[in-house]
XYZ file of N, CA and C in Angstrom:
597
model
N -24.601 -7.318 -4.051
C -24.196 -8.142 -2.753
C -22.599 -8.082 -2.680
N -21.777 -8.027 -3.588
C -20.462 -8.185 -3.407
C -19.865 -6.843 -2.573
N -20.641 -5.766 -2.900
C -20.089 -4.482 -2.163
C -20.546 -4.522 -0.586
N -21.322 -5.413 -0.051
C -21.841 -5.357 1.388
C -21.466 -6.624 2.013
N -21.409 -7.583 1.379
C -21.120 -8.906 2.153
C -19.677 -8.857 2.597
N -19.447 -9.291 3.796
C -18.133 -9.560 4.430
C -17.312 -10.613 3.928
N -16.159 -10.498 3.459
C -15.301 -11.553 3.137
C -14.101 -11.852 4.045
N -13.552 -13.075 4.006
C -12.166 -13.201 4.569
C -11.169 -12.580 3.769
N -10.127 -11.999 4.458
C -9.123 -11.543 3.566
C -8.066 -12.637 3.461
N -7.187 -12.402 2.542
C -6.316 -13.448 1.854
C -5.481 -14.126 2.951
N -4.846 -13.251 3.827
C -4.051 -13.694 4.855
C -4.547 -14.845 5.668
N -6.048 -14.429 6.127
C -6.731 -15.282 7.108
C -7.228 -16.703 6.199
N -7.416 -16.631 4.974
C -7.898 -17.794 4.254
C -6.677 -18.648 3.932
N -5.402 -18.163 4.057
C -4.308 -19.040 3.770
C -3.771 -19.539 5.153
N -3.852 -18.700 6.150
C -3.325 -19.197 7.413
C -4.377 -19.199 8.487
N -4.106 -20.193 9.625
C -5.130 -20.285 10.490
C -4.580 -19.298 11.673
N -5.670 -18.508 12.064
C -5.265 -17.539 13.237
C -6.121 -17.577 14.446
N -6.645 -18.897 14.684
C -7.567 -19.187 15.856
C -6.838 -19.245 17.132
N -5.401 -19.672 16.904
C -4.608 -19.745 18.034
C -3.283 -18.846 18.111
N -3.228 -18.245 19.247
C -2.006 -17.120 19.274
C -2.154 -15.909 18.270
N -3.294 -15.530 18.139
C -3.573 -14.500 17.220
C -2.698 -13.092 17.260
N -2.626 -12.763 18.714
C -1.723 -11.620 18.670
C -0.082 -11.692 18.298
N 0.319 -12.788 18.859
C 1.644 -12.997 18.306
C 1.866 -13.167 16.734
N 0.905 -13.821 16.124
C 0.709 -13.996 14.756
C 0.616 -12.470 13.931
N -0.270 -11.544 14.520
C -0.465 -10.167 14.219
C 0.877 -9.532 14.157
N 1.552 -9.544 15.463
C 2.834 -8.977 15.556
C 3.772 -9.305 14.293
N 3.745 -10.590 14.154
C 4.723 -10.985 13.325
C 4.398 -10.705 11.672
N 2.960 -10.422 11.502
C 2.585 -9.819 10.169
C 2.978 -8.476 10.055
N 2.966 -7.835 11.037
C 3.017 -6.347 11.009
C 4.504 -6.199 10.896
N 5.507 -6.891 11.497
C 6.838 -6.819 11.178
C 7.239 -7.289 9.769
N 6.830 -8.322 9.465
C 6.956 -8.541 8.216
C 6.436 -7.601 7.034
N 5.352 -7.153 7.191
C 4.715 -6.087 6.404
C 5.616 -4.797 6.250
N 6.056 -4.423 7.402
C 6.780 -3.173 7.528
C 8.008 -3.479 6.700
N 8.704 -4.670 7.052
C 9.862 -5.067 6.297
C 9.731 -4.930 4.747
N 8.560 -5.296 4.123
C 8.219 -5.287 2.740
C 8.204 -4.125 2.341
N 7.610 -2.962 3.287
C 7.566 -1.546 2.745
C 8.832 -1.079 2.846
N 9.663 -1.449 3.616
C 11.170 -1.011 3.615
C 11.703 -1.456 2.183
N 11.912 -2.544 1.895
C 12.346 -3.066 0.683
C 11.841 -2.528 -0.539
N 10.259 -2.505 -0.626
C 9.866 -1.731 -1.682
C 10.086 -0.250 -2.043
N 10.482 0.396 -0.942
C 10.926 1.699 -1.089
C 12.285 1.859 -1.767
N 13.026 0.964 -1.674
C 14.382 1.037 -2.203
C 14.496 0.440 -3.499
N 13.422 -0.307 -3.888
C 13.424 -0.983 -5.221
C 13.001 -0.051 -6.298
N 13.784 0.386 -7.196
C 13.527 1.383 -8.186
C 13.285 0.880 -9.594
N 12.166 1.011 -10.387
C 11.946 0.634 -11.724
C 12.084 1.902 -12.736
N 12.766 1.722 -13.680
C 13.110 2.778 -14.589
C 12.311 2.531 -15.956
N 11.256 2.975 -16.012
C 10.121 3.211 -16.952
C 9.541 4.651 -17.169
N 9.585 5.228 -18.421
C 9.209 6.700 -18.537
C 10.397 7.426 -17.797
N 9.874 8.792 -17.963
C 10.870 9.794 -17.556
C 11.467 9.995 -16.144
N 10.568 9.417 -15.161
C 11.126 9.332 -13.742
C 11.005 7.710 -13.269
N 11.913 7.516 -12.705
C 12.127 6.117 -11.864
C 11.168 6.218 -10.704
N 10.548 4.992 -10.506
C 9.507 4.903 -9.374
C 9.557 3.616 -8.544
N 9.438 3.532 -7.302
C 9.453 2.574 -6.480
C 8.228 1.659 -6.678
N 8.210 0.658 -5.968
C 7.024 -0.246 -5.795
C 6.322 -0.169 -4.545
N 6.486 0.945 -3.746
C 6.129 1.109 -2.393
C 4.574 1.317 -2.368
N 4.038 2.074 -3.404
C 2.545 2.165 -3.228
C 1.982 0.951 -3.567
N 2.480 0.239 -4.436
C 1.940 -1.207 -4.705
C 1.875 -2.005 -3.467
N 2.994 -2.078 -2.926
C 3.210 -2.744 -1.622
C 2.148 -2.268 -0.627
N 2.108 -1.163 -0.389
C 1.116 -0.442 0.464
C -0.375 -0.891 0.411
N -0.748 -0.613 -0.845
C -2.110 -1.234 -1.233
C -2.508 -2.601 -1.246
N -1.392 -3.501 -1.566
C -1.552 -4.828 -1.625
C -1.571 -5.353 -0.166
N -0.713 -4.854 0.749
C -0.590 -5.209 2.219
C -1.976 -4.901 2.628
N -2.846 -3.835 2.219
C -4.086 -3.493 2.801
C -4.995 -4.602 2.326
N -4.957 -4.977 1.114
C -5.912 -6.130 0.631
C -5.495 -7.393 1.355
N -4.331 -7.774 1.471
C -3.991 -9.072 2.027
C -4.235 -9.157 3.402
N -3.903 -8.232 4.353
C -4.064 -8.056 5.710
C -5.442 -7.632 6.259
N -6.305 -6.850 5.435
C -7.382 -6.259 5.802
C -6.933 -4.939 6.297
N -8.093 -4.142 6.535
C -7.968 -2.677 6.635
C -7.150 -2.392 8.137
N -7.740 -3.083 9.077
C -7.078 -2.892 10.412
C -5.588 -3.189 10.602
N -5.336 -4.525 10.095
C -3.812 -4.822 10.198
C -2.934 -4.161 9.171
N -3.649 -3.824 8.017
C -3.033 -3.147 6.959
C -2.618 -1.693 7.598
N -3.365 -1.160 8.171
C -2.867 0.448 8.534
C -2.231 0.361 9.718
N -2.260 -0.691 10.554
C -1.260 -0.934 11.558
C 0.070 -0.933 11.118
N 0.220 -2.142 10.069
C 1.524 -2.248 9.477
C 2.128 -0.852 9.047
N 1.333 -0.180 8.290
C 1.881 1.037 7.622
C 2.472 2.086 8.887
N 1.392 1.924 9.919
C 1.803 2.885 11.287
C 3.143 2.313 11.766
N 3.441 1.162 11.806
C 4.589 0.721 12.400
C 6.014 1.082 11.318
N 5.603 1.003 10.250
C 6.635 1.548 9.281
C 6.801 2.771 9.341
N 6.006 3.590 9.664
C 6.270 5.151 9.827
C 6.830 5.401 11.136
N 6.548 4.695 12.082
C 7.004 4.765 13.307
C 8.793 4.488 13.344
N 8.785 3.408 12.514
C 10.390 3.051 12.262
C 11.110 4.342 11.832
N 10.408 4.832 10.628
C 11.168 5.868 10.150
C 11.475 7.237 11.146
N 10.185 7.503 11.770
C 10.100 8.507 12.734
C 11.415 8.437 13.885
N 11.631 7.048 14.239
C 12.748 6.872 14.985
C 14.116 7.127 14.469
N 14.078 7.375 13.140
C 15.558 7.624 12.485
C 15.978 6.467 11.760
N 15.198 5.406 11.579
C 15.655 4.254 10.854
C 15.604 4.631 9.293
N 16.514 4.386 8.460
C 16.464 4.738 7.031
C 15.694 3.958 6.199
N 14.357 3.763 6.642
C 13.354 2.836 5.831
C 12.592 3.567 4.662
N 12.732 4.931 4.536
C 11.962 5.714 3.471
C 12.786 5.704 2.092
N 12.087 6.009 1.095
C 12.802 5.834 -0.309
C 13.807 7.061 -0.330
N 13.852 7.929 0.464
C 14.882 8.997 0.231
C 15.861 9.124 1.541
N 15.692 8.324 2.344
C 16.634 8.157 3.529
C 17.768 7.184 3.138
N 19.014 7.327 3.823
C 19.436 8.497 4.430
C 19.829 9.868 3.668
N 19.802 9.746 2.441
C 20.387 10.730 1.429
C 19.683 12.050 1.771
N 18.469 12.209 1.910
C 17.591 13.275 2.022
C 17.117 13.510 3.362
N 17.827 12.830 4.296
C 17.591 13.020 5.601
C 16.901 12.019 6.431
N 16.590 11.917 7.662
C 16.168 10.851 8.296
C 14.846 11.304 9.418
N 14.141 10.449 9.881
C 13.278 10.756 11.069
C 12.334 11.701 10.623
N 12.002 12.392 11.830
C 10.791 13.296 11.646
C 11.097 14.543 10.547
N 12.470 14.894 10.647
C 12.859 15.852 9.569
C 12.417 15.481 8.262
N 12.711 14.353 7.809
C 12.285 13.927 6.581
C 10.992 13.647 6.330
N 10.064 13.152 7.443
C 8.867 13.167 7.336
C 8.005 14.374 7.135
N 8.417 15.463 7.367
C 7.876 16.576 7.415
C 8.432 17.586 6.163
N 9.179 16.954 5.255
C 9.398 17.332 4.023
C 8.494 17.063 2.927
N 8.842 17.196 1.750
C 7.956 17.071 0.432
C 7.255 15.759 0.452
N 7.531 14.727 0.946
C 7.074 13.391 0.860
C 5.974 13.254 1.875
N 5.967 13.993 2.930
C 5.179 13.795 4.032
C 3.633 13.592 3.978
N 3.073 14.216 3.087
C 1.644 13.960 2.830
C 1.343 12.792 2.203
N 2.330 12.183 1.356
C 2.257 10.788 0.639
C 2.314 9.706 1.864
N 3.157 10.010 2.857
C 3.374 9.002 3.967
C 1.992 8.844 4.637
N 1.346 10.144 4.902
C 0.007 9.840 5.532
C -0.838 9.380 4.720
N -0.961 9.557 3.336
C -1.719 8.975 2.311
C -1.455 7.435 2.394
N -0.316 6.923 2.822
C -0.140 5.370 2.856
C -1.248 4.816 3.826
N -1.455 5.252 4.911
C -2.352 4.930 5.911
C -3.725 4.700 5.493
N -4.224 5.876 4.751
C -5.668 5.823 4.110
C -5.556 5.014 3.113
N -4.626 4.857 2.245
C -4.643 3.778 1.093
C -4.666 2.425 1.416
N -3.966 1.984 2.521
C -3.985 0.710 3.164
C -5.279 0.384 3.720
N -5.838 1.348 4.439
C -7.091 1.212 4.909
C -8.295 1.201 3.840
N -8.113 1.879 2.934
C -9.375 1.808 1.830
C -9.244 0.406 1.033
N -8.108 0.067 0.582
C -8.046 -1.331 -0.170
C -8.303 -2.512 0.702
N -7.847 -2.252 2.130
C -8.214 -3.312 3.022
C -9.769 -3.450 3.350
N -10.233 -2.198 3.532
C -11.654 -2.412 3.702
C -12.623 -3.027 2.536
N -12.129 -2.598 1.148
C -12.745 -3.163 -0.090
C -12.681 -4.657 -0.126
N -11.223 -5.176 0.191
C -10.773 -6.471 0.205
C -11.851 -7.265 1.183
N -12.170 -6.648 2.248
C -13.112 -7.186 3.249
C -14.318 -7.501 2.480
N -14.752 -6.743 1.522
C -16.066 -6.986 0.832
C -15.689 -7.863 -0.524
N -14.798 -8.324 -0.751
C -14.529 -9.139 -2.041
C -14.053 -8.449 -3.248
N -13.615 -7.132 -3.009
C -13.351 -6.635 -4.317
C -12.078 -6.973 -4.926
N -11.174 -7.729 -4.000
C -9.830 -8.150 -4.521
C -9.953 -9.577 -4.964
N -11.154 -10.034 -5.169
C -11.216 -11.350 -6.072
C -11.766 -11.308 -7.460
N -11.950 -10.096 -7.782
C -12.560 -9.724 -9.145
C -11.500 -8.549 -9.745
N -11.095 -8.872 -10.977
C -10.303 -7.690 -11.827
C -10.956 -6.410 -11.856
N -12.242 -6.415 -12.141
C -12.722 -5.148 -12.288
C -12.670 -4.378 -11.050
N -13.291 -5.020 -9.894
C -13.431 -4.300 -8.679
C -12.059 -4.133 -8.071
N -11.182 -5.081 -8.425
C -9.760 -4.732 -7.886
C -9.130 -3.418 -8.453
N -9.398 -3.085 -9.827
C -9.069 -1.853 -10.522
C -9.619 -0.634 -9.802
N -10.731 -0.816 -9.291
C -11.524 0.442 -8.808
C -10.823 0.584 -7.312
N -10.741 -0.545 -6.704
C -9.941 -0.564 -5.360
C -8.745 0.151 -5.281
N -7.708 -0.213 -6.551
C -6.494 0.502 -6.621
C -6.690 1.775 -6.779
N -7.583 2.200 -7.603
C -7.728 3.612 -8.157
C -8.233 4.269 -6.803
N -8.923 3.768 -5.988
C -9.366 4.637 -4.916
C -8.247 4.791 -3.870
N -7.442 3.555 -3.705
C -6.451 3.630 -2.786
C -5.353 4.687 -3.444
N -4.946 4.871 -4.790
C -4.115 5.638 -5.156
C -4.585 7.087 -4.891
N -5.825 7.359 -5.073
C -6.470 8.648 -4.923
C -6.172 9.137 -3.226
N -6.433 8.158 -2.503
C -6.274 8.352 -1.151
C -4.572 8.635 -0.648
N -3.902 8.220 -1.363
C -2.400 8.435 -1.319
C -2.054 9.753 -1.856
N -2.690 10.032 -3.256
C -2.270 11.256 -3.624
C -2.759 12.468 -3.138
N -4.172 12.617 -2.705
C -4.728 13.795 -2.088
C -4.000 14.505 -0.992
N -3.643 13.755 0.086
C -2.780 14.408 1.089
C -1.464 14.575 0.653
N -0.911 13.757 -0.205
C 0.620 14.070 -0.955
C 0.444 15.312 -1.537
N -0.506 15.458 -2.615
C -0.444 16.698 -3.227
C -0.655 17.961 -2.560
N -1.607 17.910 -1.384
C -2.026 19.123 -0.718
C -0.803 19.425 0.037
N -0.109 18.557 0.643
C 1.212 18.716 1.317
C 2.096 19.310 0.699
N 2.459 18.796 -0.574
C 3.491 19.244 -1.530
C 3.132 20.442 -2.005
N 1.898 20.654 -2.375
C 1.420 22.158 -2.748
C 1.678 23.136 -1.794
N 1.385 22.840 -0.541
C 1.615 23.895 0.504
C 3.128 24.423 0.485
N 3.990 23.592 0.134
C 5.417 23.636 0.091
C 6.013 24.311 -1.106
N 5.612 23.941 -2.141
C 6.251 24.307 -3.539
C 5.080 25.061 -4.299
N 3.964 24.978 -4.159
C 2.780 25.563 -4.987
C 2.150 24.389 -5.663
N 0.847 24.575 -5.990
C 0.063 23.228 -6.469
C 0.264 23.057 -7.929
N 0.567 24.058 -8.671
C 1.167 23.703 -10.086
C 2.342 22.866 -10.218
N 3.224 23.125 -9.318
C 4.711 22.616 -9.104
C 4.290 21.119 -8.744
N 3.435 21.039 -7.581
C 3.051 19.702 -7.037
C 2.463 18.747 -8.160
N 1.604 19.371 -8.840
C 1.039 18.378 -10.012
C 2.028 18.149 -11.134
N 2.808 19.120 -11.393
C 3.854 18.711 -12.539
C 5.025 17.645 -12.130
N 5.373 17.769 -10.611
C 6.574 16.955 -10.214
C 5.965 15.789 -9.265
N 4.871 16.004 -8.709
C 4.505 15.089 -7.678
C 3.362 14.245 -8.137
N 2.907 14.384 -9.462
C 1.963 13.613 -9.939
C 2.064 12.937 -11.300
N 2.275 13.834 -12.316
C 2.086 13.646 -13.682
C 3.276 12.459 -14.036
N 4.584 12.654 -13.384
C 5.659 11.937 -13.870
C 5.280 10.540 -13.414
N 4.449 10.189 -12.391
C 4.159 8.791 -11.678
C 3.245 8.233 -12.669
N 2.441 8.705 -13.506
C 1.046 8.109 -13.788
C 1.312 6.967 -14.521
N 2.321 6.779 -15.348
C 2.727 5.483 -16.105
C 3.076 4.445 -15.016
N 3.840 4.963 -14.182
C 4.234 3.744 -13.071
C 3.003 3.408 -12.321
N 2.217 4.296 -11.859
C 0.868 3.870 -11.160
C -0.121 3.013 -11.852
N -0.059 3.191 -13.281
C -0.861 2.479 -14.200
C -0.607 0.931 -14.061
N 0.921 0.875 -14.211
C 1.417 -0.296 -14.362
C 1.077 -1.345 -13.144
N 1.443 -0.375 -12.012
C 1.124 -1.234 -10.657
C -0.304 -1.476 -10.478
N -1.135 -0.519 -10.981
C -2.642 -0.995 -10.768
C -2.974 -2.333 -11.627
N -2.405 -2.245 -12.810
C -2.673 -3.467 -13.677
C -1.960 -4.865 -13.037
N -0.855 -4.676 -12.554
C -0.438 -5.747 -11.852
C -1.185 -6.307 -10.705
N -1.649 -5.447 -9.857
C -2.607 -5.923 -8.725
C -3.698 -6.372 -9.023
N -4.251 -5.890 -10.146
C -5.674 -6.227 -10.700
C -5.442 -7.544 -11.136
N -4.447 -8.102 -11.823
C -4.275 -9.231 -12.220
C -3.897 -10.402 -11.357
N -2.999 -9.792 -10.328
C -2.370 -10.703 -9.300
C -3.246 -11.085 -8.270
N -4.035 -10.334 -7.676
C -4.882 -10.703 -6.504
C -5.965 -11.638 -7.044
N -6.784 -11.432 -7.970
C -7.826 -12.398 -8.297
C -7.222 -13.689 -8.680
N -6.021 -13.744 -9.259
C -5.292 -14.979 -9.528
C -4.826 -15.649 -8.291
N -4.442 -15.127 -7.320
C -4.010 -15.758 -6.140
C -5.182 -16.362 -5.417
N -6.361 -15.656 -5.401
C -7.506 -15.927 -4.787
C -8.023 -17.379 -5.568
N -7.955 -17.195 -6.984
C -8.391 -18.386 -7.690
C -7.578 -19.696 -7.108
N -6.140 -19.432 -7.022
C -5.253 -20.662 -6.588
C -5.597 -21.196 -5.241
N -5.758 -20.270 -4.495
C -6.011 -20.391 -3.063
C -7.556 -21.257 -2.749
N -8.384 -20.793 -3.687
C -9.763 -21.297 -3.399
C -9.841 -22.815 -4.026
N -9.103 -22.904 -5.114
C -8.993 -24.152 -5.828
C -8.441 -25.310 -5.013
N -7.193 -24.728 -4.217
C -6.615 -25.749 -3.388
C -7.604 -26.210 -2.190
N -8.278 -25.096 -1.729
C -9.232 -25.368 -0.577
C -10.278 -26.515 -1.210
N -10.811 -26.303 -2.283
C -11.825 -27.114 -2.842
C -11.244 -28.481 -3.079
N -9.944 -28.540 -3.468
C -9.275 -29.853 -3.849
C -8.039 -30.140 -3.305
N -8.183 -30.380 -1.714
C -6.995 -30.624 -0.853
C -6.225 -31.827 -1.388
């Protein structure tokens, strides 16, 4: 039943969206794209390669906003980058705009859309309220990011190099982010629902 029943996503449970929904959605997209920008610049040094928190932000935004608004938020972020704003992890040092987006990380950027859509879709079925299902949702979201990312990178540098430099060094960081999300989302839901039951 958990996989087929429709659930309210976290943002709709916390805030009332019955009035001025379009204005609130625009606000959420702008805030979400700002979070994606900030997460791309925040580096964590664990293991051989530092990693950003951006994939965590992408997948959690999908869970929090739902798949439609989550994908729209990522699209807005990518549009900002395409316009030349230095919102990506490697900008402006490694280029800006479409030139950067067509580079080695281009496939991962496309994967952000898929990842947010998948976790948002699964959150609408209650997967973000349970640690086990949240782990599965994060795994699927990460796969959705890595598949186009590695295919694109492999086309540029070869698939062995893509695995070596675009996948293996980030496994530890992705595992850490997966565990954070799997613990964080069910805990937030528990707090929200307990406050709703005991106003």
